[in-house]
Short mmCIF file of C-alpha atoms in Angstrom, two decimals:
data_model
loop_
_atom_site.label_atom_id
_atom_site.label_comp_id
_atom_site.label_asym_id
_atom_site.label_seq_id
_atom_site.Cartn_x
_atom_site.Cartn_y
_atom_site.Cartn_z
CA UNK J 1356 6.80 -15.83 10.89
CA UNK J 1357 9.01 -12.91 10.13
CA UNK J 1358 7.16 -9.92 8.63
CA UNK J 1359 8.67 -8.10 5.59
CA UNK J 1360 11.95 -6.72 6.24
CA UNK J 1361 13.46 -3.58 4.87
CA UNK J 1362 17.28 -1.48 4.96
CA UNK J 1363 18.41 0.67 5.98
CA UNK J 1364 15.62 2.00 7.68
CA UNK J 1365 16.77 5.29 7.59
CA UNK J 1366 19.56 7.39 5.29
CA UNK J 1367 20.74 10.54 4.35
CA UNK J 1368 22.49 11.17 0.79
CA UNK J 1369 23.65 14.28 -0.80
CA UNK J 1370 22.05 15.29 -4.38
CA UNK J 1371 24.12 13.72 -7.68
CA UNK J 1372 24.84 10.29 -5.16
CA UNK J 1373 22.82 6.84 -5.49
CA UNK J 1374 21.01 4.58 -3.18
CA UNK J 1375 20.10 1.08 -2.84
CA UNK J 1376 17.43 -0.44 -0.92
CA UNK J 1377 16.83 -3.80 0.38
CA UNK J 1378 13.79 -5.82 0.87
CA UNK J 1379 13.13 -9.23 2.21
CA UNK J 1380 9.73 -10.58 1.42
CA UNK J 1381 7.86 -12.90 4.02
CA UNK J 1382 9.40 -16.51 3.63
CA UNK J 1383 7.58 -18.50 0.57
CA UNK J 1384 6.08 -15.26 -0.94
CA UNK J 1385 7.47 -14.90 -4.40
CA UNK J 1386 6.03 -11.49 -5.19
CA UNK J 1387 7.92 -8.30 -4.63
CA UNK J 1388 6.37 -4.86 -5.02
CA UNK J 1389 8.09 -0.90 -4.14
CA UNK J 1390 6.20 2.07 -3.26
CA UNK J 1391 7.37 5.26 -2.58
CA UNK J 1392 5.48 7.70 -0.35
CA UNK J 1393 5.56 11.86 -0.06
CA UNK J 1394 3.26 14.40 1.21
CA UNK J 1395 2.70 15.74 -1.27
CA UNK J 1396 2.02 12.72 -3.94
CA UNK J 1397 0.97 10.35 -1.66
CA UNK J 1398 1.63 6.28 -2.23
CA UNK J 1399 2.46 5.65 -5.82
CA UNK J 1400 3.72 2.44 -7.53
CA UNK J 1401 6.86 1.83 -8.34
CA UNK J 1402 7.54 -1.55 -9.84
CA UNK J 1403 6.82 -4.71 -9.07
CA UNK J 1404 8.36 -8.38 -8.91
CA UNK J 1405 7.68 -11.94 -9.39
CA UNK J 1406 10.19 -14.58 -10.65
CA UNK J 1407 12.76 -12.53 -11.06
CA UNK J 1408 10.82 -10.58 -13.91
CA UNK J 1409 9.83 -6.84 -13.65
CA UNK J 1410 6.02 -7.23 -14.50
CA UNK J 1411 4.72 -3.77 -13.91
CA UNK J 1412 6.40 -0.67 -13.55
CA UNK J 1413 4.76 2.94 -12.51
CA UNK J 1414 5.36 5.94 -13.71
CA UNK J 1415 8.71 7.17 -12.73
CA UNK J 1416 12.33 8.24 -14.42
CA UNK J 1417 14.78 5.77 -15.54
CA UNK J 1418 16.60 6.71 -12.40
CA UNK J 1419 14.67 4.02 -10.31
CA UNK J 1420 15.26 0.65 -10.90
CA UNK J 1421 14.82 -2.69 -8.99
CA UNK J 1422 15.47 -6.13 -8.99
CA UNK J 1423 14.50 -9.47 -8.03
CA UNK J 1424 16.71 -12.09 -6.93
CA UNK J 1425 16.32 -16.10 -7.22
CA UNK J 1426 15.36 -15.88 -3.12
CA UNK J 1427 12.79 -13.51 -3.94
CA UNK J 1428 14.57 -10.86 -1.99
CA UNK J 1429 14.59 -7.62 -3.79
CA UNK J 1430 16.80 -4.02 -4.42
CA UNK J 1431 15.78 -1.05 -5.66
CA UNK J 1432 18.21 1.58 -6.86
CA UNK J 1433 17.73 5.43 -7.51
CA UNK J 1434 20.88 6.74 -9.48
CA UNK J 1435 21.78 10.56 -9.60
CA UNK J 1436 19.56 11.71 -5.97
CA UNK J 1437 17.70 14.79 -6.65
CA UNK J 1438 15.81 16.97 -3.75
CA UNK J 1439 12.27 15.51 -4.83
CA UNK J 1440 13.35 12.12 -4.25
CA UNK J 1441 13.42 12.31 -0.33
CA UNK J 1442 10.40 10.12 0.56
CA UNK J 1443 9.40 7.02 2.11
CA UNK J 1444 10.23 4.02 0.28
CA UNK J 1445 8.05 0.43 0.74
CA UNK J 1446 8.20 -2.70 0.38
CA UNK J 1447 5.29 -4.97 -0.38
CA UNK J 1448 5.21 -8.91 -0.81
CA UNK J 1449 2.65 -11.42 -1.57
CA UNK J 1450 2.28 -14.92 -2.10
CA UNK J 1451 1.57 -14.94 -5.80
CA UNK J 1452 1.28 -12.07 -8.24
CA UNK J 1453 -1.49 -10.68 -8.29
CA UNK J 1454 -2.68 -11.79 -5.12
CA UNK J 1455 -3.85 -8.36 -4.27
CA UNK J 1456 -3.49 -8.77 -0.42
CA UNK J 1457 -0.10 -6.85 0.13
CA UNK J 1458 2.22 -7.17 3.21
CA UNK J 1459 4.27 -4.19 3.66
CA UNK J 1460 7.25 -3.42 5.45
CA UNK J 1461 8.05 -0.25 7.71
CA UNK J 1462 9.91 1.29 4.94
CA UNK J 1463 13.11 3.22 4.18
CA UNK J 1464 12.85 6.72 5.07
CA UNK J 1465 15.32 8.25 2.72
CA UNK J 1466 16.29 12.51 3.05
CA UNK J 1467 18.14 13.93 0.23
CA UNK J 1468 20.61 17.10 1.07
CA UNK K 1453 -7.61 10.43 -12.39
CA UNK K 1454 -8.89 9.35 -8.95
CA UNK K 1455 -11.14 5.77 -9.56
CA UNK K 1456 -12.46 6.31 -5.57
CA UNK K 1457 -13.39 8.76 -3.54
CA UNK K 1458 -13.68 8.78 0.06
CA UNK K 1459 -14.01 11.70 2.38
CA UNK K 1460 -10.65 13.49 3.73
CA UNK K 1461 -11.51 12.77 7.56
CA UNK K 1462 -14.09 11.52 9.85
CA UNK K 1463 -14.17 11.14 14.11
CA UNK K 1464 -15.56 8.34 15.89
CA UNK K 1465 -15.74 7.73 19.56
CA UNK K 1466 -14.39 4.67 21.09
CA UNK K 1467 -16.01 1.92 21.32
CA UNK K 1468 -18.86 3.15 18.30
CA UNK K 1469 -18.80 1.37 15.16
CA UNK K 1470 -16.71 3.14 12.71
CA UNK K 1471 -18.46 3.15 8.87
CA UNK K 1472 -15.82 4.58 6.33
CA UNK K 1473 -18.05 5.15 3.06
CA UNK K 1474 -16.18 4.89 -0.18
CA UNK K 1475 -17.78 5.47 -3.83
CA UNK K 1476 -16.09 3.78 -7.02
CA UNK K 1477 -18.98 4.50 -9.67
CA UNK K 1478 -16.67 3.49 -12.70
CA UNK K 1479 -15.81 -0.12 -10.84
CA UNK K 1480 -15.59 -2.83 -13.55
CA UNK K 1481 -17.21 -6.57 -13.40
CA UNK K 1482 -13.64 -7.71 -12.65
CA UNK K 1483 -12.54 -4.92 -10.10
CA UNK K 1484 -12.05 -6.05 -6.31
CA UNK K 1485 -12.83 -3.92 -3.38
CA UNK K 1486 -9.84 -3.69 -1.49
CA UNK K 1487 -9.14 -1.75 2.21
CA UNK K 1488 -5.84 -0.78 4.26
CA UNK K 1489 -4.75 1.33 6.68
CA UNK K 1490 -1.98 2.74 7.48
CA UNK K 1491 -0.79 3.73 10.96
CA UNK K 1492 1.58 6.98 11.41
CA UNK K 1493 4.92 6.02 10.64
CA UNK K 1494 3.86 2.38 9.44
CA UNK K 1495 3.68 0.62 6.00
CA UNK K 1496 -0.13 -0.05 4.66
CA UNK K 1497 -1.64 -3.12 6.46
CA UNK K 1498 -4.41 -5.02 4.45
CA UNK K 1499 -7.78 -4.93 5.72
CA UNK K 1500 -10.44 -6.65 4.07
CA UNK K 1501 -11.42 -6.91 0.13
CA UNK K 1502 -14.95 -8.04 -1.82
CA UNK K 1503 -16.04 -8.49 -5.43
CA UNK K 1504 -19.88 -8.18 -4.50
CA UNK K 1505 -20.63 -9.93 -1.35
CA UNK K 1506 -20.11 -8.51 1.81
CA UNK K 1507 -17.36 -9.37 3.19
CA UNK K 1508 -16.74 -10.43 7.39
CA UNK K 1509 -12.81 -11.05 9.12
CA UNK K 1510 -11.28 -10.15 12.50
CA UNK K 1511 -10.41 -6.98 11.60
CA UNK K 1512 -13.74 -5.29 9.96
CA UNK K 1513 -17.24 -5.86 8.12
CA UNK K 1514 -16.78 -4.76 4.40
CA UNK K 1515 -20.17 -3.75 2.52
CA UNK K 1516 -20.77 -3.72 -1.12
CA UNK K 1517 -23.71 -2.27 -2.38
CA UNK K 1518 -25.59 -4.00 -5.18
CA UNK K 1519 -24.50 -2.22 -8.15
CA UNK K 1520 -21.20 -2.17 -6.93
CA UNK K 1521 -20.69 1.56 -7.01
CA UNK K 1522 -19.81 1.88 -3.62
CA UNK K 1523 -18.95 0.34 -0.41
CA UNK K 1524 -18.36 0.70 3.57
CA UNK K 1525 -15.78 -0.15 5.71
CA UNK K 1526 -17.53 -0.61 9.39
CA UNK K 1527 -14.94 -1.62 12.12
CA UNK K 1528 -17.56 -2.48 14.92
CA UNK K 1529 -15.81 -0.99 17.98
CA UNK K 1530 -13.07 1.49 17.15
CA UNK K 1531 -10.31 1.48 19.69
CA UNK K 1532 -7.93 4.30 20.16
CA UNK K 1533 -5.29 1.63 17.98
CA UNK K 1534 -7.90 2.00 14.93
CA UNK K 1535 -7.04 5.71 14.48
CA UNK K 1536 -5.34 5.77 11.09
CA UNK K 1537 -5.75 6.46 7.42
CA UNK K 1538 -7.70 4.29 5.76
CA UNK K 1539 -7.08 3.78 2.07
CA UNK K 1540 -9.85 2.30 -0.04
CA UNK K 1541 -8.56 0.96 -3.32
CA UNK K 1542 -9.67 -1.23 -6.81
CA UNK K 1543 -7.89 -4.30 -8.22
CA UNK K 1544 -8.63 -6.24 -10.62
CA UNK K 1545 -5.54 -8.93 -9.09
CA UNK K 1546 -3.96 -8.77 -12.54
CA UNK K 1547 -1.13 -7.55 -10.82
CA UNK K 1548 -0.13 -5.68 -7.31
CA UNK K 1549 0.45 -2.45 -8.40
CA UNK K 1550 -2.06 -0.52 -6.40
CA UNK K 1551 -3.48 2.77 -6.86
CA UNK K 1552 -3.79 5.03 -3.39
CA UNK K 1553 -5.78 7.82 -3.38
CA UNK K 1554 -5.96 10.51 -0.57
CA UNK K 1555 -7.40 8.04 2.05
CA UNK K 1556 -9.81 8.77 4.89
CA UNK K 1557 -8.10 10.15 8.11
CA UNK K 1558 -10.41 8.61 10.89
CA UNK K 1559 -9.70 10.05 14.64
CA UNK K 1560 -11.00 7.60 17.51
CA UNK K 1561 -11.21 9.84 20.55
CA UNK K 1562 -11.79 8.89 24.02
#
């Protein structure tokens, strides 16, 4: 079956603009989780999906935000780009939450100008 | 603050069994072991994960030592392919937000 799908794959914005990010989980998996990736931080947490309900969220600004639709396909949104946000962003889904055993898409490579 | 630690980088020749060593000496009762990789250019792909027995699939052997305080990862015949960085990682499944630490960089050369 179809792995976890994310888009754009790539994108270039200009500081002050906003993105949005798409993710489509694995058909029948209902949990929904975003990472984002940097050299110099690493993977951290972003948030995390099931039902439709945020149910964890990392430690990041107000500026990154997400949702979960009824299809279990998710967005994530980053308002007001700054430099430091050029990264890679991933998607994770699982069956249930909590699951622990993560499928990840390639990711979003996002560069900020 | 880091709850594993696992060394920056290791070789391994090709075809030798690869045996990534991780220590989590602060593990609790309800913690899971869990392993991925990730491949340049490639989201995380799950391994293997234990809560105190060790652990067999296609993929690897995971090994939990008896106090739990540490584990290894042995893939038993490291192809080219298995060069990566391998991410060892505690969950106690109350959730999927997973904590990454620096990883181990393992090089399988010819």
């Amino acid at each position: 079956k179809a792995g976890v799908t994310q888009t754009p794959r790539y994108l270039i914005k200009t500081r002050g603009q906003q993105v949005t990010l798409s993710c489509s989980p694995i058909s029948g998996h209902r949990s929904v989780s975003w990472y984002q990736q940097t050299p110099g931080q690493g993977l951290q947490f972003l948030f995390e999906y099931f039902s439709e309900t945020q149910r964890n969220k990392g430690n990041f600004p107000g500026r990154f935000s997400g949702r979960q639709f009824s299809n279990s396909r998710s967005e994530m949104n980053v308002s007001t780009l700054e430099l430091g946000d050029s990264a890679l962003y991933l998607c994770a889904s699982s069956l249930a939450w909590g699951a622990g055993e993560l499928f990840f898409g390639e990711g979003s490579r996002l560069t900020v100008l | 603050d880091a709850k594993t630690t696992q060394p920056t980088s290791m070789d391994c020749a090709e075809g030798r069994a690869a045996n990534l060593p991780c220590n989590h000496s602060t593990i609790s009762g309800n913690e899971y072991v869990y392993w991925y990789r990730q491949i340049h250019s490639q989201g995380p792909q799950y391994i293997i994960h234990g809560l105190k027995n060790n652990e067999t699939n296609e993929m690897a052997s995971l090994i939990i030592t008896e106090d739990r305080k540490s584990s290894t990862l042995i893939l038993p015949h490291a192809t080219l392919r298995d060069t990566a960085v391998y991410y060892c990682m505690l969950n106690n499944n109350a959730g999927n937000m997973l904590t990454f630490g620096g990883g181990t960089r393992l090089m399988v050369k010819p």
